[in-house]
Tab-separated table of C-alpha atoms in Angstrom:
chain	number	residue	atom	x	y	z
A	1	MET	CA	0.010	0.002	0.138
A	2	ILE	CA	2.893	2.543	0.935
A	3	ASP	CA	4.442	1.746	-2.395
A	4	LEU	CA	0.854	2.377	-4.290
A	5	LYS	CA	0.621	5.651	-2.432
A	6	ARG	CA	4.071	6.698	-3.147
A	7	ARG	CA	4.026	6.509	-6.780
A	8	GLY	CA	0.288	8.191	-6.831
A	9	LYS	CA	1.781	11.485	-5.110
A	10	PHE	CA	4.516	10.825	-7.856
A	11	VAL	CA	2.486	11.162	-10.857
A	12	TRP	CA	0.155	13.534	-9.248
A	13	LEU	CA	3.903	15.762	-8.750
A	14	ILE	CA	5.634	15.270	-12.358
A	15	LEU	CA	1.476	16.531	-13.470
A	16	ALA	CA	1.804	19.482	-11.844
A	17	LEU	CA	4.749	19.972	-12.523
A	18	ALA	CA	3.411	19.865	-16.208
A	19	LEU	CA	1.041	22.696	-15.681
A	20	SER	CA	2.870	24.990	-13.571
A	21	ALA	CA	5.536	24.771	-16.889
A	22	ALA	CA	2.460	24.927	-19.608
A	23	PRO	CA	2.884	28.274	-20.777
A	24	LEU	CA	6.513	27.600	-21.485
A	25	TRP	CA	5.453	24.869	-24.084
A	26	ALA	CA	2.677	27.238	-25.890
A	27	ASP	CA	3.943	28.539	-29.135
A	28	SER	CA	3.883	31.730	-28.392
A	29	GLY	CA	4.216	32.596	-32.252
A	30	THR	CA	0.466	31.558	-32.988
A	31	GLY	CA	-1.362	33.588	-30.078
A	32	THR	CA	-3.812	31.012	-30.137
A	33	THR	CA	-3.092	29.190	-26.625
A	34	ALA	CA	-4.939	29.588	-24.082
A	35	THR	CA	-3.696	31.953	-21.333
A	36	ALA	CA	-2.898	30.781	-17.700
A	37	ASN	CA	-5.298	33.102	-16.342
A	38	TRP	CA	-8.316	32.637	-14.096
A	39	SER	CA	-11.479	32.031	-16.312
A	40	TRP	CA	-14.389	33.191	-13.788
A	41	PRO	CA	-16.920	31.568	-15.827
A	42	PRO	CA	-20.093	33.811	-14.738
A	43	VAL	CA	-22.491	31.020	-13.976
A	44	ILE	CA	-19.996	28.847	-12.625
A	45	LEU	CA	-18.665	31.607	-9.831
A	46	THR	CA	-22.771	31.906	-9.302
A	47	ALA	CA	-22.851	28.287	-8.996
A	48	LEU	CA	-19.956	27.931	-5.916
A	49	ALA	CA	-21.089	31.671	-4.294
A	50	LEU	CA	-24.275	30.717	-3.859
A	51	THR	CA	-23.276	27.460	-2.518
A	52	ALA	CA	-20.849	28.817	0.053
A	53	ILE	CA	-23.128	31.101	1.120
A	54	LEU	CA	-26.195	28.790	2.149
A	55	TYR	CA	-22.920	26.631	3.811
A	56	THR	CA	-21.713	29.333	5.654
A	57	ILE	CA	-25.537	30.861	7.008
A	58	GLY	CA	-26.801	27.048	7.883
A	59	THR	CA	-23.135	26.222	9.307
A	60	ALA	CA	-23.635	29.152	11.742
A	61	ARG	CA	-27.334	28.315	12.586
A	62	MET	CA	-26.557	24.649	13.181
A	63	LEU	CA	-23.834	25.474	15.388
A	64	ARG	CA	-25.368	28.931	17.904
A	65	ARG	CA	-27.582	25.196	18.306
A	66	SER	CA	-24.948	22.553	18.651
A	67	THR	CA	-23.509	21.502	22.046
A	68	LYS	CA	-20.411	19.863	20.731
A	69	PRO	CA	-19.605	22.386	17.639
A	70	ARG	CA	-16.259	20.471	17.583
A	71	LEU	CA	-18.525	17.429	16.190
A	72	HIS	CA	-18.689	19.651	13.296
A	73	ALA	CA	-15.418	20.515	12.735
A	74	PRO	CA	-14.256	17.773	10.172
A	75	ALA	CA	-17.338	17.327	8.141
A	76	ILE	CA	-16.377	21.696	7.727
A	77	ALA	CA	-13.383	20.775	6.883
A	78	PHE	CA	-13.788	18.071	3.910
A	79	PHE	CA	-16.191	20.391	2.457
A	80	VAL	CA	-14.737	24.093	1.952
A	81	ALA	CA	-11.646	21.379	0.977
A	82	GLY	CA	-14.322	19.924	-1.960
A	83	TRP	CA	-15.081	23.209	-2.585
A	84	LEU	CA	-11.655	24.616	-3.140
A	85	SER	CA	-11.096	21.950	-5.143
A	86	LEU	CA	-14.093	22.409	-6.853
A	87	LEU	CA	-12.933	26.223	-7.573
A	88	ILE	CA	-9.660	24.524	-8.674
A	89	ALA	CA	-11.398	22.285	-11.540
A	90	LEU	CA	-13.681	25.079	-12.781
A	91	ASP	CA	-11.672	28.013	-13.108
A	92	SER	CA	-8.520	28.504	-12.657
A	93	PRO	CA	-5.823	27.707	-16.137
A	94	LEU	CA	-7.551	23.925	-15.503
A	95	HIS	CA	-10.547	25.010	-17.771
A	96	GLU	CA	-9.015	26.911	-20.480
A	97	ILE	CA	-5.656	25.171	-21.581
A	98	GLY	CA	-8.145	21.270	-21.271
A	99	GLU	CA	-9.875	22.574	-24.608
A	100	GLN	CA	-6.588	22.238	-26.077
A	101	LEU	CA	-4.739	19.728	-24.617
A	102	PHE	CA	-6.419	16.477	-23.854
A	103	TRP	CA	-4.493	15.452	-20.944
A	104	VAL	CA	-4.901	18.745	-18.711
A	105	HIS	CA	-8.784	18.082	-19.793
A	106	MET	CA	-8.155	14.375	-18.088
A	107	THR	CA	-6.817	16.052	-15.403
A	108	GLN	CA	-9.832	18.294	-15.061
A	109	HIS	CA	-11.744	15.404	-14.747
A	110	GLU	CA	-10.210	13.537	-11.905
A	111	ILE	CA	-10.286	16.494	-9.802
A	112	LEU	CA	-14.083	16.102	-10.260
A	113	MET	CA	-14.425	12.903	-9.650
A	114	LEU	CA	-11.789	11.216	-7.080
A	115	ILE	CA	-11.397	14.796	-4.907
A	116	SER	CA	-13.546	17.027	-4.986
A	117	ALA	CA	-16.888	14.607	-4.902
A	118	PRO	CA	-15.568	12.230	-2.094
A	119	LEU	CA	-15.379	15.436	-0.400
A	120	LEU	CA	-17.616	17.025	-0.300
A	121	VAL	CA	-20.072	13.920	0.267
A	122	LEU	CA	-17.776	14.284	3.192
A	123	GLY	CA	-18.465	17.787	4.500
A	124	ARG	CA	-21.979	16.268	3.759
A	125	PRO	CA	-23.421	19.973	3.482
A	126	LEU	CA	-27.148	18.780	3.044
A	127	ILE	CA	-28.104	19.722	6.798
A	128	PRO	CA	-26.486	23.079	6.593
A	129	PHE	CA	-28.194	23.894	3.666
A	130	LEU	CA	-31.648	22.766	4.602
A	131	TRP	CA	-30.831	24.936	8.155
A	132	ALA	CA	-29.605	27.936	5.814
A	133	LEU	CA	-33.808	28.047	4.274
A	134	PRO	CA	-36.092	30.059	6.123
A	135	GLN	CA	-37.715	27.886	8.578
A	136	ARG	CA	-41.373	27.510	6.634
A	137	TRP	CA	-39.215	26.435	3.569
A	138	ARG	CA	-37.060	24.194	5.592
A	139	GLU	CA	-40.442	22.078	7.241
A	140	GLN	CA	-41.306	22.168	3.374
A	141	VAL	CA	-37.953	20.250	2.157
A	142	ALA	CA	-38.020	18.901	5.021
A	143	ASN	CA	-41.259	17.401	4.786
A	144	ILE	CA	-40.414	15.879	1.160
A	145	GLY	CA	-37.534	14.211	2.049
A	146	ARG	CA	-39.849	11.640	4.397
A	147	ALA	CA	-42.006	11.489	2.349
A	148	ARG	CA	-42.135	7.933	0.995
A	149	SER	CA	-42.118	8.313	-2.653
A	150	PHE	CA	-39.351	10.484	-2.118
A	151	ARG	CA	-37.183	7.989	-0.295
A	152	THR	CA	-38.679	5.017	-2.339
A	153	ILE	CA	-36.949	7.281	-6.032
A	154	TRP	CA	-33.860	8.055	-3.883
A	155	ASP	CA	-33.169	4.478	-2.569
A	156	GLY	CA	-33.856	3.300	-5.993
A	157	PHE	CA	-30.959	6.230	-7.333
A	158	SER	CA	-28.562	5.498	-4.555
A	159	SER	CA	-28.317	1.871	-3.769
A	160	PRO	CA	-24.717	0.465	-4.486
A	161	VAL	CA	-26.074	-1.248	-7.733
A	162	SER	CA	-27.599	1.745	-9.594
A	163	ALA	CA	-24.351	4.284	-8.145
A	164	TRP	CA	-21.847	2.247	-9.739
A	165	LEU	CA	-23.976	1.333	-13.150
A	166	ILE	CA	-24.985	5.664	-13.338
A	167	SER	CA	-21.641	6.662	-12.970
A	168	ALA	CA	-19.469	3.670	-14.919
A	169	LEU	CA	-22.560	4.810	-17.622
A	170	GLY	CA	-21.417	8.474	-17.420
A	171	LEU	CA	-18.227	8.209	-17.334
A	172	TRP	CA	-17.963	5.971	-20.952
A	173	VAL	CA	-20.402	7.447	-22.313
A	174	TRP	CA	-19.479	10.831	-22.200
A	175	HIS	CA	-15.929	9.554	-23.747
A	176	LEU	CA	-17.355	8.735	-27.212
A	177	PRO	CA	-15.354	10.503	-29.632
A	178	TRP	CA	-18.967	12.214	-31.167
A	179	LEU	CA	-19.715	13.476	-27.778
A	180	PHE	CA	-16.815	14.005	-26.275
A	181	ASP	CA	-15.859	16.659	-29.291
A	182	LYS	CA	-19.653	18.357	-28.880
A	183	THR	CA	-18.685	19.853	-25.405
A	184	LEU	CA	-15.245	20.969	-27.169
A	185	GLN	CA	-17.565	22.993	-29.437
A	186	ASN	CA	-20.649	24.217	-27.401
A	187	ASP	CA	-19.683	25.378	-23.790
A	188	TRP	CA	-23.504	24.237	-22.444
A	189	ILE	CA	-22.837	20.521	-23.771
A	190	HIS	CA	-19.520	21.339	-21.747
A	191	ALA	CA	-21.065	21.955	-18.934
A	192	VAL	CA	-23.419	19.791	-18.692
A	193	GLN	CA	-20.381	17.029	-18.757
A	194	HIS	CA	-18.636	18.236	-16.032
A	195	THR	CA	-22.317	18.204	-14.073
A	196	THR	CA	-22.667	14.674	-15.284
A	197	PHE	CA	-19.858	13.714	-14.572
A	198	LEU	CA	-20.231	15.542	-10.762
A	199	LEU	CA	-23.414	14.196	-10.014
A	200	THR	CA	-22.118	10.894	-10.955
A	201	ALA	CA	-19.282	11.146	-8.804
A	202	LEU	CA	-21.242	11.919	-5.597
A	203	LEU	CA	-23.699	9.987	-5.877
A	204	PHE	CA	-20.971	6.759	-6.513
A	205	TRP	CA	-18.618	7.630	-3.907
A	206	TRP	CA	-22.699	8.047	-1.195
A	207	PRO	CA	-22.831	4.105	-0.245
A	208	LEU	CA	-19.335	4.326	1.052
A	209	THR	CA	-19.688	7.720	2.936
A	210	ASN	CA	-21.052	5.502	6.050
A	211	PRO	CA	-18.736	4.631	9.352
A	212	ALA	CA	-19.708	1.164	7.840
A	213	PRO	CA	-20.411	0.843	3.769
A	214	ARG	CA	-24.402	0.478	3.911
A	215	PHE	CA	-23.974	-2.686	2.023
A	216	GLY	CA	-20.983	-4.141	3.888
A	217	TYR	CA	-17.137	-4.120	3.928
A	218	GLY	CA	-16.622	-6.911	1.442
A	219	ALA	CA	-19.531	-5.766	-1.495
A	220	ALA	CA	-17.498	-1.944	-1.069
A	221	ILE	CA	-14.110	-3.677	-1.949
A	222	VAL	CA	-15.799	-5.338	-4.777
A	223	TYR	CA	-17.881	-2.217	-5.660
A	224	VAL	CA	-14.670	0.184	-5.734
A	225	PHE	CA	-11.710	-2.667	-7.453
A	226	THR	CA	-14.301	-2.936	-9.976
A	227	THR	CA	-14.443	0.794	-10.422
A	228	ALA	CA	-11.155	0.663	-10.551
A	229	LEU	CA	-10.728	-1.911	-13.519
A	230	HIS	CA	-13.540	-0.262	-16.101
A	231	THR	CA	-12.289	3.417	-15.425
A	232	SER	CA	-8.102	1.516	-16.040
A	233	ILE	CA	-9.799	0.090	-19.183
A	234	LEU	CA	-10.814	3.550	-20.795
A	235	GLY	CA	-7.416	4.854	-19.481
A	236	ALA	CA	-5.761	1.890	-21.209
A	237	LEU	CA	-8.103	2.366	-24.761
A	238	LEU	CA	-6.863	5.898	-24.537
A	239	THR	CA	-3.473	5.235	-24.441
A	240	PHE	CA	-2.894	2.536	-26.857
A	241	ALA	CA	-4.987	3.626	-29.310
A	242	PRO	CA	-2.913	3.731	-32.217
A	243	HIS	CA	-4.724	7.296	-33.256
A	244	PRO	CA	-6.467	10.529	-32.006
A	245	TRP	CA	-9.856	9.583	-30.392
A	246	TYR	CA	-10.732	13.628	-30.253
A	247	SER	CA	-10.663	15.338	-33.189
A	248	PRO	CA	-10.236	19.295	-31.926
A	249	TYR	CA	-7.213	18.322	-30.038
A	250	VAL	CA	-5.449	17.426	-33.762
A	251	ALA	CA	-5.205	21.282	-34.039
A	252	THR	CA	-5.224	22.106	-30.668
A	253	ALA	CA	-2.299	19.876	-28.857
A	254	PRO	CA	0.526	21.213	-31.356
A	255	LEU	CA	0.387	24.145	-30.316
A	256	TRP	CA	1.972	22.752	-27.036
A	257	HIS	CA	4.506	20.400	-29.028
A	258	LEU	CA	2.377	17.629	-28.619
A	259	THR	CA	0.869	15.968	-31.229
A	260	ALA	CA	-2.551	15.382	-30.418
A	261	LEU	CA	-1.769	10.979	-29.863
A	262	GLU	CA	0.576	11.984	-27.758
A	263	ASP	CA	-1.134	13.737	-25.988
A	264	GLN	CA	-4.145	11.289	-25.849
A	265	GLN	CA	-1.490	8.634	-24.138
A	266	LEU	CA	-0.497	11.709	-21.610
A	267	GLY	CA	-4.146	11.669	-20.493
A	268	GLY	CA	-5.372	8.254	-20.926
A	269	LEU	CA	-2.116	7.517	-18.378
A	270	ILE	CA	-3.926	10.234	-15.982
A	271	MET	CA	-6.934	8.230	-16.060
A	272	TRP	CA	-5.096	4.939	-16.223
A	273	ILE	CA	-2.062	5.784	-13.131
A	274	PRO	CA	-2.989	8.288	-10.688
A	275	ALA	CA	-7.218	7.958	-10.498
A	276	GLY	CA	-6.779	3.403	-10.730
A	277	THR	CA	-4.660	3.528	-7.631
A	278	LEU	CA	-6.219	6.144	-5.522
A	279	LEU	CA	-9.581	3.802	-6.224
A	280	ILE	CA	-6.603	1.233	-5.271
A	281	ALA	CA	-5.712	3.011	-1.941
A	282	VAL	CA	-9.537	3.567	-0.993
A	283	GLY	CA	-10.732	-0.310	-1.456
A	284	LEU	CA	-6.821	-1.485	-0.051
A	285	TRP	CA	-8.366	0.918	3.343
A	286	LEU	CA	-11.468	-0.650	2.995
A	287	LEU	CA	-10.340	-4.271	3.609
A	288	VAL	CA	-7.775	-3.046	6.578
A	289	LYS	CA	-11.800	-1.308	8.088
A	290	TRP	CA	-13.038	-5.403	7.461
A	291	LEU	CA	-10.158	-7.048	8.637
A	292	ASN	CA	-10.518	-5.035	11.876
A	293	GLN	CA	-14.311	-5.302	12.033
A	294	SER	CA	-13.519	-9.278	12.031
A	295	GLN	CA	-10.815	-9.591	14.685
A	296	ILE	CA	-13.667	-7.443	17.077
A	297	ARG	CA	-16.153	-9.474	15.827
A	298	TRP	CA	-14.524	-12.951	16.786
A	299	GLN	CA	-12.839	-11.146	20.244
A	300	TYR	CA	-16.698	-10.593	21.061
A	301	THR	CA	-17.390	-13.988	20.200
A	302	ARG	CA	-14.325	-15.554	21.629
A	303	MET	CA	-15.372	-13.798	24.855
A	304	ALA	CA	-18.972	-15.059	25.131
A	305	GLU	CA	-18.316	-18.161	24.805
A	306	LEU	CA	-15.572	-18.156	27.590
A	307	ALA	CA	-18.096	-16.264	29.797
A	308	ARG	CA	-20.573	-19.148	28.479
A	309	LEU	CA	-18.205	-22.329	29.705
A	310	SER	CA	-17.443	-20.478	32.881
A	311	GLN	CA	-20.995	-19.987	33.664
A	312	GLY	CA	-21.055	-23.355	33.061
A	313	GLY	CA	-18.110	-24.737	35.072
A	314	SER	CA	-19.790	-22.976	38.060
A	315	ARG	CA	-23.010	-24.491	38.466
């Protein structure tokens, strides 16, 4: 497990250094490369600002009523980290450069799905969002959440099988060449793609965030490892493809002194190695938790057996 962590940190370090040096690769003679500036798209900025405001108001109200406010500190830290990672993925130079370099675009997607999504789920923002609403609205939303029809629909979508299938389907469908090309040609389709990746990733991580996964550690390990498997397959297909899949990068990748195929190979490796390593690390962590749980159960069983034998002997 240590080797996996070291490899993952090394790959992410190389990617960070590569991205920070991206302006140096650009063909300054063309004047057509994306700038390494923050883009601040109004729609994204508004959504992020509204989310931060609601979370801050709701959290402040919760803390005022809480007898143990320190218990909320981990969730707050997770949410803040997830929100900042969203800001980096959607507003930083990653967004603009990702429209000219596939590997940067892929890095953006991995941040959304493997960093932002689990951190936001661990931050449990739905409760602060609810507290941010006026009391009348809060009661109405709470009633909707308690309704049997809503619970039935939500349980269907958030069940492990559904979450796995929906997240896998979203990933593979959006990487179909004709659809991926559309995202680079239309900002609204691009926004739908990113929204899909984030929502399906939130759905994927939801069943795993309880102290014990809702479907047991054994099933959770299968859930994570099979996801690592199919994402690695897609990464390998991108890496070893004999020709570029996405036509817009044929024109833009050379501006950064890469062929479109080399650019695609880097993107495939990002999905294959860092993303796969992270998922495997999560699976191994779940395995350790499962073994610890089994050990505790064995100890309780053994103690109960010894207690029963001692009672029998005393008679």
